[in-house]
mmCIF file of N, CA and C in Angstrom:
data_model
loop_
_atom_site.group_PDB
_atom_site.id
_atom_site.type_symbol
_atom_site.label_atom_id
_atom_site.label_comp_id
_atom_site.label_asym_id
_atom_site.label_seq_id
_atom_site.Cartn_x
_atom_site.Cartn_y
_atom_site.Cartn_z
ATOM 1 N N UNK A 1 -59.723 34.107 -48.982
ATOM 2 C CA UNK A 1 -58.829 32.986 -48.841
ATOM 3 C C UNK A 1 -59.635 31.739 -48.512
ATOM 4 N N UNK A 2 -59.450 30.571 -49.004
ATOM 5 C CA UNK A 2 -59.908 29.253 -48.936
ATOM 6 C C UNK A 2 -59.219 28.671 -47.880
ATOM 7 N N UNK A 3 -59.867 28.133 -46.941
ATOM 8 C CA UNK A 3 -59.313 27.542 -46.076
ATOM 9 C C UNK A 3 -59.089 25.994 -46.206
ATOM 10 N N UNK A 4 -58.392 24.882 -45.821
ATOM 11 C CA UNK A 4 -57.934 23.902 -46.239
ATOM 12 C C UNK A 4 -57.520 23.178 -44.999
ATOM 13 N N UNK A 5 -57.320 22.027 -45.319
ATOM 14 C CA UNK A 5 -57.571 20.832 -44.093
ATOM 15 C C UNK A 5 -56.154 20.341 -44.948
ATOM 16 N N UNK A 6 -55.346 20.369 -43.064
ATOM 17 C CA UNK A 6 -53.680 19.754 -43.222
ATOM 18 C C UNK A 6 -53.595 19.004 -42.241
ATOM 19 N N UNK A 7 -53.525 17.569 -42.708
ATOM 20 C CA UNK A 7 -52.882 16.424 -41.577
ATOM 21 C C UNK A 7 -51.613 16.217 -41.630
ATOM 22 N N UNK A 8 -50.983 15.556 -40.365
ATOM 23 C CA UNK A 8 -49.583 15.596 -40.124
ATOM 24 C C UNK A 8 -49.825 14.271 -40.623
ATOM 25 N N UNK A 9 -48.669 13.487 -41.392
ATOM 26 C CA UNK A 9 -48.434 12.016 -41.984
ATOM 27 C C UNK A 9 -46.868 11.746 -41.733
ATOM 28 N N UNK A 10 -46.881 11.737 -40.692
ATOM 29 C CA UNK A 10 -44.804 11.741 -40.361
ATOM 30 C C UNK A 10 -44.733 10.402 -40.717
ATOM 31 N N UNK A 11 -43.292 9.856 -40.754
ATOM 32 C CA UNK A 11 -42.479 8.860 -41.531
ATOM 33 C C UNK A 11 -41.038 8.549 -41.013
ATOM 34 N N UNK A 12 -41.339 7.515 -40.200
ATOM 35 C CA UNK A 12 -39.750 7.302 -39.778
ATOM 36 C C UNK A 12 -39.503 6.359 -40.149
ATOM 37 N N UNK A 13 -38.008 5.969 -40.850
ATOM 38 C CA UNK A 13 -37.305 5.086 -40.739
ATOM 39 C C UNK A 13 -36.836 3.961 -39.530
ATOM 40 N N UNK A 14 -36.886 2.554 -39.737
ATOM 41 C CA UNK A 14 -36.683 1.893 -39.146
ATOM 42 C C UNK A 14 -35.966 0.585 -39.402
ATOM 43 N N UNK A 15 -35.769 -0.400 -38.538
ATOM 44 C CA UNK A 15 -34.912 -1.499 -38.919
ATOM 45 C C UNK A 15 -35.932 -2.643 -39.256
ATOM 46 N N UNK A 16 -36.849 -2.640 -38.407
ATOM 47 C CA UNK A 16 -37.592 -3.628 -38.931
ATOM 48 C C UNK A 16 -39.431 -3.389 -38.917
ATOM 49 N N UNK A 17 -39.881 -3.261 -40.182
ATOM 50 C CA UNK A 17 -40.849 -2.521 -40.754
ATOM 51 C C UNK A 17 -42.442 -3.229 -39.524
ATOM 52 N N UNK A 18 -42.419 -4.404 -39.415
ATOM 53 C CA UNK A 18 -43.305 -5.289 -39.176
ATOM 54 C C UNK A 18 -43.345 -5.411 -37.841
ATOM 55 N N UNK A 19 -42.248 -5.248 -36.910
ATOM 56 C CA UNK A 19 -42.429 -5.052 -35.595
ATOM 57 C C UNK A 19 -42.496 -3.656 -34.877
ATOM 58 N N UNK A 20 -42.000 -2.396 -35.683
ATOM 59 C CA UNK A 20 -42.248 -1.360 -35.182
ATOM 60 C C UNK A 20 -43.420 -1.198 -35.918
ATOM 61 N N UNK A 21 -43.911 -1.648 -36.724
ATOM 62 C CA UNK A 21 -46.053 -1.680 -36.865
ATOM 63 C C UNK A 21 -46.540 -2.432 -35.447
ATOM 64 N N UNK A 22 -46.351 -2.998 -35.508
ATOM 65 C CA UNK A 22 -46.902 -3.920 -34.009
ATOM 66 C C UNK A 22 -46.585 -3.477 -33.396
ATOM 67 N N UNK A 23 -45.577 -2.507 -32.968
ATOM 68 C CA UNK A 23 -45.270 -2.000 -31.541
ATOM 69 C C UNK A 23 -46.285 -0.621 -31.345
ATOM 70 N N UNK A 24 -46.335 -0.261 -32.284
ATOM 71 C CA UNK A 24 -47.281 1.659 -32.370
ATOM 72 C C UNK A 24 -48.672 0.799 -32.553
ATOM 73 N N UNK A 25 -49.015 0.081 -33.136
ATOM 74 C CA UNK A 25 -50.054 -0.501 -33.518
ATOM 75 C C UNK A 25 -50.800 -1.339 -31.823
ATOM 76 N N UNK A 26 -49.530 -1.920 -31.127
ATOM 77 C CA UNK A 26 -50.253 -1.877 -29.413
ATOM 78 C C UNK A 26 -50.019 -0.825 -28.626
ATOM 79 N N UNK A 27 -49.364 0.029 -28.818
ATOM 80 C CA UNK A 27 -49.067 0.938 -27.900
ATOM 81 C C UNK A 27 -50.291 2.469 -27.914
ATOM 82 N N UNK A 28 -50.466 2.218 -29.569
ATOM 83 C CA UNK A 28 -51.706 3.451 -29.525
ATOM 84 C C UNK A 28 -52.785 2.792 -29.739
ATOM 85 N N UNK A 29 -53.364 1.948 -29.371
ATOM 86 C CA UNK A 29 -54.446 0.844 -29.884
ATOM 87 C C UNK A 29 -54.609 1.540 -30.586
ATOM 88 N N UNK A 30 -54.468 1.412 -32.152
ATOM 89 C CA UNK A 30 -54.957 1.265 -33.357
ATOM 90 C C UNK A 30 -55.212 0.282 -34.397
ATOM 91 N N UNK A 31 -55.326 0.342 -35.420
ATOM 92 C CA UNK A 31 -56.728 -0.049 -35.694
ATOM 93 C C UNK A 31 -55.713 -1.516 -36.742
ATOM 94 N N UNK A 32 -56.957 -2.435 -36.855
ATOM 95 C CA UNK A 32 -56.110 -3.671 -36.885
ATOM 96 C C UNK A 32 -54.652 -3.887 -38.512
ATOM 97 N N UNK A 33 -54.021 -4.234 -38.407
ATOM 98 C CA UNK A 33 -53.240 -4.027 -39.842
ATOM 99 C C UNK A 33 -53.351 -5.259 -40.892
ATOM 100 N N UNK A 34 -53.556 -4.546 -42.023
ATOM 101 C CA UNK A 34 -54.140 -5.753 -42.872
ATOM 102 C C UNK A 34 -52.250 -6.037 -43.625
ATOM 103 N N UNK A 35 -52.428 -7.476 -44.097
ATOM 104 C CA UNK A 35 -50.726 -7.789 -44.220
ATOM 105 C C UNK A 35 -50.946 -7.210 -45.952
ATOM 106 N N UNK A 36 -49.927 -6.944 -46.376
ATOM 107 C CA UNK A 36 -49.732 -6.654 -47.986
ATOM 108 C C UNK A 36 -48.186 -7.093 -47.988
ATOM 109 N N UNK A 37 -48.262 -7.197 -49.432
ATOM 110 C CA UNK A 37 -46.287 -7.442 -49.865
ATOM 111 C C UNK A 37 -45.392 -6.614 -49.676
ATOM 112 N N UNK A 38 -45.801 -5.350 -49.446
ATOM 113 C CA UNK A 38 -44.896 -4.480 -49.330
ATOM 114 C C UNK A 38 -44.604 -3.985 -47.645
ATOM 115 N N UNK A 39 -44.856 -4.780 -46.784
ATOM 116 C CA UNK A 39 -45.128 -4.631 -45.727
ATOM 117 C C UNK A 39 -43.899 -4.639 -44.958
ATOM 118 N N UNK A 40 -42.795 -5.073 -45.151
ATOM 119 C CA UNK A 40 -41.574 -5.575 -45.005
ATOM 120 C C UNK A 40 -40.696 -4.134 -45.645
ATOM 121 N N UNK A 41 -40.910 -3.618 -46.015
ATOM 122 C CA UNK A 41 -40.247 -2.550 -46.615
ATOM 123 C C UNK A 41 -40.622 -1.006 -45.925
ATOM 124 N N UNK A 42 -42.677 -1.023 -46.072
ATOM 125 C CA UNK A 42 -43.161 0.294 -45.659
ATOM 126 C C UNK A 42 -44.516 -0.245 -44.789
ATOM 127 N N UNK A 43 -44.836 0.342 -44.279
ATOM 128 C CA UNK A 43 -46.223 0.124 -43.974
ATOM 129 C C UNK A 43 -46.679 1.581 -43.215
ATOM 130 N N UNK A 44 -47.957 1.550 -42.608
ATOM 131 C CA UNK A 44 -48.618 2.587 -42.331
ATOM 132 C C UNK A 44 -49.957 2.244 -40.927
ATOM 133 N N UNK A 45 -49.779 2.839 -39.816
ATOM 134 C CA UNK A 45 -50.604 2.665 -38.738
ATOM 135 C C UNK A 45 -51.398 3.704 -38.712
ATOM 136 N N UNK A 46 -52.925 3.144 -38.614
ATOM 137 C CA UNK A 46 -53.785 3.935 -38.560
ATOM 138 C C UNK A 46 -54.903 4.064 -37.173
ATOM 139 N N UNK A 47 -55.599 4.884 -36.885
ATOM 140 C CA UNK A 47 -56.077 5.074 -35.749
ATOM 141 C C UNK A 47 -57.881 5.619 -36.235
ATOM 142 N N UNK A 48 -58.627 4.676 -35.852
ATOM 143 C CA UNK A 48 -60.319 5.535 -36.439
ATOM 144 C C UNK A 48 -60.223 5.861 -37.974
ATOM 145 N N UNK A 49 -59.244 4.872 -38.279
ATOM 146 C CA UNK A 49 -59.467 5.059 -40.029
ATOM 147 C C UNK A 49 -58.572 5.987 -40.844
ATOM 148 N N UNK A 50 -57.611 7.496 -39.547
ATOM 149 C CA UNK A 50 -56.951 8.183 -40.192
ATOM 150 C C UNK A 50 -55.189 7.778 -39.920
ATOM 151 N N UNK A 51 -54.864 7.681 -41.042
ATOM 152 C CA UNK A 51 -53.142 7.922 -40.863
ATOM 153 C C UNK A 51 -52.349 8.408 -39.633
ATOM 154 N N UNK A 52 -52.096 7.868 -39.170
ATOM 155 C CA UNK A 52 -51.211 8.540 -37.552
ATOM 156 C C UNK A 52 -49.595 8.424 -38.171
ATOM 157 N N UNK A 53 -49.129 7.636 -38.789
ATOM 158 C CA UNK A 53 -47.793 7.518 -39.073
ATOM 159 C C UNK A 53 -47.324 6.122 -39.844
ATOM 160 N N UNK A 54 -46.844 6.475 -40.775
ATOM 161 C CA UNK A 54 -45.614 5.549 -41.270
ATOM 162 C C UNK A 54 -44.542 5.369 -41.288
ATOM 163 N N UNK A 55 -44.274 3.923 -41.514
ATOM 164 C CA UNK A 55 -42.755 3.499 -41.424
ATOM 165 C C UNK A 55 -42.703 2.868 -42.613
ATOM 166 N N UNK A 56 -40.910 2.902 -42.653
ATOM 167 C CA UNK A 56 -40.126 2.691 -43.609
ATOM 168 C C UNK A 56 -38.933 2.084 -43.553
ATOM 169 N N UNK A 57 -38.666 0.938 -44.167
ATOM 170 C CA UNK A 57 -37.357 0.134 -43.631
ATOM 171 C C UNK A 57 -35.955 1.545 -44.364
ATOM 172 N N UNK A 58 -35.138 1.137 -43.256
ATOM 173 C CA UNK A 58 -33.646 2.011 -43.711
ATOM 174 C C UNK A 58 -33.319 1.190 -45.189
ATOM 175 N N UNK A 59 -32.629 2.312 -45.517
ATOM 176 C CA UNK A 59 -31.632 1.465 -46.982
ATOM 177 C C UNK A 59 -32.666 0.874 -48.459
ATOM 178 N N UNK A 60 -33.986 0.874 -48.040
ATOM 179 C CA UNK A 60 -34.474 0.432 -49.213
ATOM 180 C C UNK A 60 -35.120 1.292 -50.431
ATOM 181 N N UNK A 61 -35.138 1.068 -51.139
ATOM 182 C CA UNK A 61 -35.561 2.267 -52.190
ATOM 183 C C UNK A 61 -34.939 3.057 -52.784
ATOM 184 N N UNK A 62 -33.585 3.407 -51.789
ATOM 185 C CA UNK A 62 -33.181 4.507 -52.307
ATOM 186 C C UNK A 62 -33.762 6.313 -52.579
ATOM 187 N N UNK A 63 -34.620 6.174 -51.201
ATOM 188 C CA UNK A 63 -35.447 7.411 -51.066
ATOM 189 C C UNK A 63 -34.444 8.514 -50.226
ATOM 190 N N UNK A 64 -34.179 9.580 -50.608
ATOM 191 C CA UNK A 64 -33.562 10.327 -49.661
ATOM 192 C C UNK A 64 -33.793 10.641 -48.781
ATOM 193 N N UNK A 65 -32.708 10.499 -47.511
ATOM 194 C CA UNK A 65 -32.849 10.667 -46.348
ATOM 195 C C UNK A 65 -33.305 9.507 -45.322
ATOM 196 N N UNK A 66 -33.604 8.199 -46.401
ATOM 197 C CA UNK A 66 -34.015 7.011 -45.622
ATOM 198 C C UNK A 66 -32.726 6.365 -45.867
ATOM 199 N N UNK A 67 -31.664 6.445 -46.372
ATOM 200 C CA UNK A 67 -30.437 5.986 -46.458
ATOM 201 C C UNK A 67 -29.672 6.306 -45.545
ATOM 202 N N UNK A 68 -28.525 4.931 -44.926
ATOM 203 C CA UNK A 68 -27.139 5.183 -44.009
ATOM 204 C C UNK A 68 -27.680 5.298 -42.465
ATOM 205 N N UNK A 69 -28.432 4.604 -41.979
ATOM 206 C CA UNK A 69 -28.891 4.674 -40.928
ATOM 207 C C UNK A 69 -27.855 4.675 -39.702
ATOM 208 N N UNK A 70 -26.640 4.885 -39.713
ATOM 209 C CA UNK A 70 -25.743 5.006 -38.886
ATOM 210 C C UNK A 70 -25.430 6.659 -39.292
ATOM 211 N N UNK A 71 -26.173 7.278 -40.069
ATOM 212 C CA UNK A 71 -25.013 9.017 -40.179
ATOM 213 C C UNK A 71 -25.615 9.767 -39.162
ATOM 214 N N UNK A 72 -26.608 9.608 -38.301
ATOM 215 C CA UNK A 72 -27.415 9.935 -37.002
ATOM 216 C C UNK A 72 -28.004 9.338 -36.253
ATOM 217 N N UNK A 73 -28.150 10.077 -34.819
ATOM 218 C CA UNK A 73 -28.961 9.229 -33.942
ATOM 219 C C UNK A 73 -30.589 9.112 -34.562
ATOM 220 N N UNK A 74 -31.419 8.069 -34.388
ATOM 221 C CA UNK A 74 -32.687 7.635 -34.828
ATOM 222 C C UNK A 74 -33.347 9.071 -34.520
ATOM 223 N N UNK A 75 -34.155 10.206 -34.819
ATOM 224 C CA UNK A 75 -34.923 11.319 -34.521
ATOM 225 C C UNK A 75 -34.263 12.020 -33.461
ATOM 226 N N UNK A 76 -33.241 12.527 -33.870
ATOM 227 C CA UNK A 76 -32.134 13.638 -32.977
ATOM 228 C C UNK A 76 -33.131 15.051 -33.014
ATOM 229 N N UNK A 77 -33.423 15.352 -32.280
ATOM 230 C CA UNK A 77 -34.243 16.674 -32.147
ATOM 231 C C UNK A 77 -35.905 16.897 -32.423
ATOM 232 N N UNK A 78 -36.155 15.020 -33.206
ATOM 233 C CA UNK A 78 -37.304 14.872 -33.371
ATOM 234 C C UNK A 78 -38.209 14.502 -32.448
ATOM 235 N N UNK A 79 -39.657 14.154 -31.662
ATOM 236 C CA UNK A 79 -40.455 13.420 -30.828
ATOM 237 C C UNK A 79 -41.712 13.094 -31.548
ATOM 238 N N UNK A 80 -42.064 12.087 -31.170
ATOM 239 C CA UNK A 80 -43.271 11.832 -32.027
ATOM 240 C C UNK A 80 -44.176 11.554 -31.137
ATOM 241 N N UNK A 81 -45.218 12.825 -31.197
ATOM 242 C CA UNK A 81 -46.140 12.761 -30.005
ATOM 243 C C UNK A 81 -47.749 12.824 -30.577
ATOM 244 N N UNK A 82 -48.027 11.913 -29.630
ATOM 245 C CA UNK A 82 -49.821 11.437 -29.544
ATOM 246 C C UNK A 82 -50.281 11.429 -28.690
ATOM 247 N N UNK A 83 -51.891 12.641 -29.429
ATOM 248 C CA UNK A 83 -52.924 12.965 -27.935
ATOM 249 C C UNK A 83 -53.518 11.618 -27.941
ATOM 250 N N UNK A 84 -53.724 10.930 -26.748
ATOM 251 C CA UNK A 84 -54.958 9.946 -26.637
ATOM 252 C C UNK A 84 -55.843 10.155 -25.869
ATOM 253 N N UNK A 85 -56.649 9.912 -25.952
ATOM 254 C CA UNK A 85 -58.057 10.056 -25.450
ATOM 255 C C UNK A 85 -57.890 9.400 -24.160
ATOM 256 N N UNK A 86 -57.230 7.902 -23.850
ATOM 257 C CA UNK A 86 -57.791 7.132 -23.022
ATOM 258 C C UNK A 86 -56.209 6.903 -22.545
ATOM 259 N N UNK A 87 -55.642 7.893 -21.870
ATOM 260 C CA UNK A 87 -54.569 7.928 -21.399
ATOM 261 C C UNK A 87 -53.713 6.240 -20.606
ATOM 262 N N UNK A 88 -54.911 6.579 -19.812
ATOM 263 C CA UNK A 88 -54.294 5.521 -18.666
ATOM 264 C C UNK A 88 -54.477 4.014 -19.811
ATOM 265 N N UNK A 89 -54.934 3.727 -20.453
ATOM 266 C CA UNK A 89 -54.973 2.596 -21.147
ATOM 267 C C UNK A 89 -53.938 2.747 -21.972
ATOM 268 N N UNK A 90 -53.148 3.434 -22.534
ATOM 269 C CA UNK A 90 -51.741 3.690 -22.984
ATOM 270 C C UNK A 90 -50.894 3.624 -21.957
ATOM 271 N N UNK A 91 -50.659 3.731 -21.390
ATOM 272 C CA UNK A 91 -49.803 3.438 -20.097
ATOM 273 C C UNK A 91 -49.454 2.230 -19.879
ATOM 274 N N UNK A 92 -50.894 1.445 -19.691
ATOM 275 C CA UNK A 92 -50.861 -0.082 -19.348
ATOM 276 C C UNK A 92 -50.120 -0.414 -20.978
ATOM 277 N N UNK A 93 -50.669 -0.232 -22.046
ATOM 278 C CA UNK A 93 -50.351 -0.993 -23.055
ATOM 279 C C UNK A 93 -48.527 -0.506 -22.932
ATOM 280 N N UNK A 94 -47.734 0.675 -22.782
ATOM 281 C CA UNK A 94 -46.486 0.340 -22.289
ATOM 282 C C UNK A 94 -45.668 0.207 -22.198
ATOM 283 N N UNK A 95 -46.309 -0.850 -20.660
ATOM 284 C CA UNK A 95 -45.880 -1.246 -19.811
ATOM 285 C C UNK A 95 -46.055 -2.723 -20.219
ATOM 286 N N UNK A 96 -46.865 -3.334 -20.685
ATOM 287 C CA UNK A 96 -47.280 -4.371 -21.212
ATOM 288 C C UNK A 96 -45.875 -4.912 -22.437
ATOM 289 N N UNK A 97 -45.750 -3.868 -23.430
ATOM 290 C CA UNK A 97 -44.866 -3.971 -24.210
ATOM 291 C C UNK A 97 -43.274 -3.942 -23.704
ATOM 292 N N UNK A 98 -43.098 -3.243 -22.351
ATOM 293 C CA UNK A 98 -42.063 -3.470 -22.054
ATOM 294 C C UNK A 98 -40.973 -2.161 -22.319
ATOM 295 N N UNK A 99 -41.880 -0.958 -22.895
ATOM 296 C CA UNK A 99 -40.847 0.578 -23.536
ATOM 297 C C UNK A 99 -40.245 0.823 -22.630
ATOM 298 N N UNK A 100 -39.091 1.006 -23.042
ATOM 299 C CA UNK A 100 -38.098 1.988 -22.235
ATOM 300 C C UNK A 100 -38.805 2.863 -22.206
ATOM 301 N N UNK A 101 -38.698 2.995 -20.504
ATOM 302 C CA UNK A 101 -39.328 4.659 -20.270
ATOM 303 C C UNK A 101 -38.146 5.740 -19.942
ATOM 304 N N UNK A 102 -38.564 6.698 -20.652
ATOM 305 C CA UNK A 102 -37.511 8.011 -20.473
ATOM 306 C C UNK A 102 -38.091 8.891 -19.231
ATOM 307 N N UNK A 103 -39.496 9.335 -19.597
ATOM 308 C CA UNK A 103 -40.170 9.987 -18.113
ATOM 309 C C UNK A 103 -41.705 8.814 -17.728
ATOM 310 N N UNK A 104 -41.384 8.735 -16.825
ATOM 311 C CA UNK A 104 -42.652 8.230 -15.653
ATOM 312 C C UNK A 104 -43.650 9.408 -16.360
ATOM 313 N N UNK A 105 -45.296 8.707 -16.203
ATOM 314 C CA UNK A 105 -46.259 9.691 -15.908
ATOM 315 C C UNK A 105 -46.716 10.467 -15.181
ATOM 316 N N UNK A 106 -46.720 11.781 -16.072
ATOM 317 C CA UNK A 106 -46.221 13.111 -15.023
ATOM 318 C C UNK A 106 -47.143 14.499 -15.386
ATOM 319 N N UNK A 107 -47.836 15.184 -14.923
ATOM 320 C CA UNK A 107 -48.520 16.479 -15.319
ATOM 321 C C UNK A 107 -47.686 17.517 -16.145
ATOM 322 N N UNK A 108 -47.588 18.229 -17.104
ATOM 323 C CA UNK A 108 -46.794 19.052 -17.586
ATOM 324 C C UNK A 108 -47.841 20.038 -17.138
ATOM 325 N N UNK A 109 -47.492 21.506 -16.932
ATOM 326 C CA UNK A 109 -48.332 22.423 -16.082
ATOM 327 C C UNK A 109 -48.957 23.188 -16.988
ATOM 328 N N UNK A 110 -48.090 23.445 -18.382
ATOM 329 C CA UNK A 110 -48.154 24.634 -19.072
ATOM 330 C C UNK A 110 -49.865 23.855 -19.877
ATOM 331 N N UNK A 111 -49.770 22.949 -20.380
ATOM 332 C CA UNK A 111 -51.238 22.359 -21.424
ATOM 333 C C UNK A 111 -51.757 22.008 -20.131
ATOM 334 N N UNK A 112 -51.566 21.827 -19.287
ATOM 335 C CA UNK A 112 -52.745 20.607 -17.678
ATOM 336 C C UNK A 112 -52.542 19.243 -18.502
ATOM 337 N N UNK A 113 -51.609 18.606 -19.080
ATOM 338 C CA UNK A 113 -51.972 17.306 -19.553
ATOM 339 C C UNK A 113 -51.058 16.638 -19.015
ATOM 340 N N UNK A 114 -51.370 15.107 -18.628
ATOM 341 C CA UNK A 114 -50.174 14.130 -18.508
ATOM 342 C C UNK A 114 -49.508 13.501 -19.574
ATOM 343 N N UNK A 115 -48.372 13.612 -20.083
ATOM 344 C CA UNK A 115 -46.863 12.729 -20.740
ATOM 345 C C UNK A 115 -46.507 11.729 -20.229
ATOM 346 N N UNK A 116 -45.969 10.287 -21.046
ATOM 347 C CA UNK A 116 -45.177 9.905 -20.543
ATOM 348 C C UNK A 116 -44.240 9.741 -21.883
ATOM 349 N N UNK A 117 -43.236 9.573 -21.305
ATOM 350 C CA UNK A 117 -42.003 9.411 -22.687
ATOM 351 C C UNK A 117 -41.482 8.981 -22.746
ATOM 352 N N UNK A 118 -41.561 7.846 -23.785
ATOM 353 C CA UNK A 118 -40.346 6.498 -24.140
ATOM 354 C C UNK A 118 -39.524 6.570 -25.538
ATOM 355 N N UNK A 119 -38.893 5.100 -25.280
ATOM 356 C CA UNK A 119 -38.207 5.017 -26.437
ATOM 357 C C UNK A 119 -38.954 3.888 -27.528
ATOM 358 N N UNK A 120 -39.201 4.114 -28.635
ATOM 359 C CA UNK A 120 -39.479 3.202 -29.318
ATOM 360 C C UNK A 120 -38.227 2.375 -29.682
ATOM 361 N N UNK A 121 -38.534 0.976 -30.458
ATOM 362 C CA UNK A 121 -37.638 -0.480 -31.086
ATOM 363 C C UNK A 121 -36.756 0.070 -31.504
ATOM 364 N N UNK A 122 -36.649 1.623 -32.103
ATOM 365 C CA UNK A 122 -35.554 1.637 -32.984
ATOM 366 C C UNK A 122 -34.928 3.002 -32.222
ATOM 367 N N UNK A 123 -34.861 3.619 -31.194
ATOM 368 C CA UNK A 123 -34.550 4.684 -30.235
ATOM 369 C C UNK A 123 -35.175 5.536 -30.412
ATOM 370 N N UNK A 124 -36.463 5.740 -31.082
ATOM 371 C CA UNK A 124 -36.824 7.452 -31.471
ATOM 372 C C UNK A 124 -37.434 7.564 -30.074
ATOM 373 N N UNK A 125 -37.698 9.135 -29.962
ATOM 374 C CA UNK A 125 -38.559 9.368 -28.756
ATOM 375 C C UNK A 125 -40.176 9.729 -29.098
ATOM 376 N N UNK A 126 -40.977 8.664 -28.311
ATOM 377 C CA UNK A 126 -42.345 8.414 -28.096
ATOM 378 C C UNK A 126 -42.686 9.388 -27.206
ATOM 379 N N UNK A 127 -44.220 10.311 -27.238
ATOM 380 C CA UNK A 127 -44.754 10.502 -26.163
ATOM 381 C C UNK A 127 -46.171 10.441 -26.628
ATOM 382 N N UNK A 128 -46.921 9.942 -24.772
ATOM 383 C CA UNK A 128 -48.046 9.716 -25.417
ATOM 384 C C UNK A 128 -48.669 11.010 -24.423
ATOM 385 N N UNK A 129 -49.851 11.360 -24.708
ATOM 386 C CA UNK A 129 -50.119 12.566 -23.826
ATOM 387 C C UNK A 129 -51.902 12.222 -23.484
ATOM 388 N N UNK A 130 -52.244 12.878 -22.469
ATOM 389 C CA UNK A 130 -54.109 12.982 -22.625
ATOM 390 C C UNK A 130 -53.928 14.259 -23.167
ATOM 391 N N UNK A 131 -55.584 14.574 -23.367
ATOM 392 C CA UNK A 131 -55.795 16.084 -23.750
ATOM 393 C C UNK A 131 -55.641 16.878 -22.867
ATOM 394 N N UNK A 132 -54.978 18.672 -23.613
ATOM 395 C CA UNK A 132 -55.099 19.476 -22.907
ATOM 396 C C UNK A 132 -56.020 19.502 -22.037
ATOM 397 N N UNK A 133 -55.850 20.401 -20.691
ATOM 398 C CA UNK A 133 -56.799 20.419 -19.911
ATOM 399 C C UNK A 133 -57.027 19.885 -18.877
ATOM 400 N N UNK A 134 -56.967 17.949 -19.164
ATOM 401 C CA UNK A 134 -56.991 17.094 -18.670
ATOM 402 C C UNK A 134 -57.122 17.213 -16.881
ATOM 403 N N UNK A 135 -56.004 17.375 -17.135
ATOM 404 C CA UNK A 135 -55.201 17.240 -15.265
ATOM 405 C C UNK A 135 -55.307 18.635 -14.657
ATOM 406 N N UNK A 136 -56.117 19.834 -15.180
ATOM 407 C CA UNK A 136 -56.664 20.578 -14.525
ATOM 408 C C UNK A 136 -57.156 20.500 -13.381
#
């Protein structure tokens, strides 16, 4: 059997394409965003050069499942979670930004890592985490 290299490239829908880039784009310091035309519609935040996640305005295209942004809550059962390296500097960034926080920063016991968990611009749930181990 050949073994093979699988990255996660998740994709959420949103209301407004250009400020939830700027919001993940300060919140995970990543990496700077270059403007294109289609930017207003989709765009894509990257971190050390690799894909961490894209967004996608609701209603446009006509792509399934990015349509009717009222038939559910924004990521009902979904979380969109990121290890960072440099924890406490995610924290400040935020707090800086102003996220609704859902949990304060807190040890989870089972990985030894610290969470904290917000809401992003458009309600999904954010968490940012250090690495396992960490808080050993």
């Amino acid at each position: 059997m050949q073994s093979s290299t699988v990255e996660a490239q998740p994709l959420i829908a949103v209301r407004d394409v250009r400020a939830s880039s700027r919001w993940y784009a300060s919140l995970l310091g990543a990496d700077a965003l270059p403007d294109h035309e289609h930017r207003d519609r989709y765009d894509r935040v990257y971190s050390s050069g690799r894909l961490i996640l894209q967004l996608h305005a609701w209603d446009e295209e006509d792509h399934p499942n990015l349509v009717n942004r009222t038939a559910a809550p924004p990521g009902h059962g979904v979380l969109l979670w990121f290890k960072l390296e440099e924890f406490d500097a995610a924290v400040e960034r935020a707090r800086v930004l102003k996220a609704e926080v859902i949990e304060e920063p807190h040890v989870n016991p089972a990985p030894q890592h610290r969470e904290m968990w917000l809401r992003d611009l458009d309600g999904y749930v954010v968490v940012i985490a250090s690495p396992d181990g960490e808080a050993a």
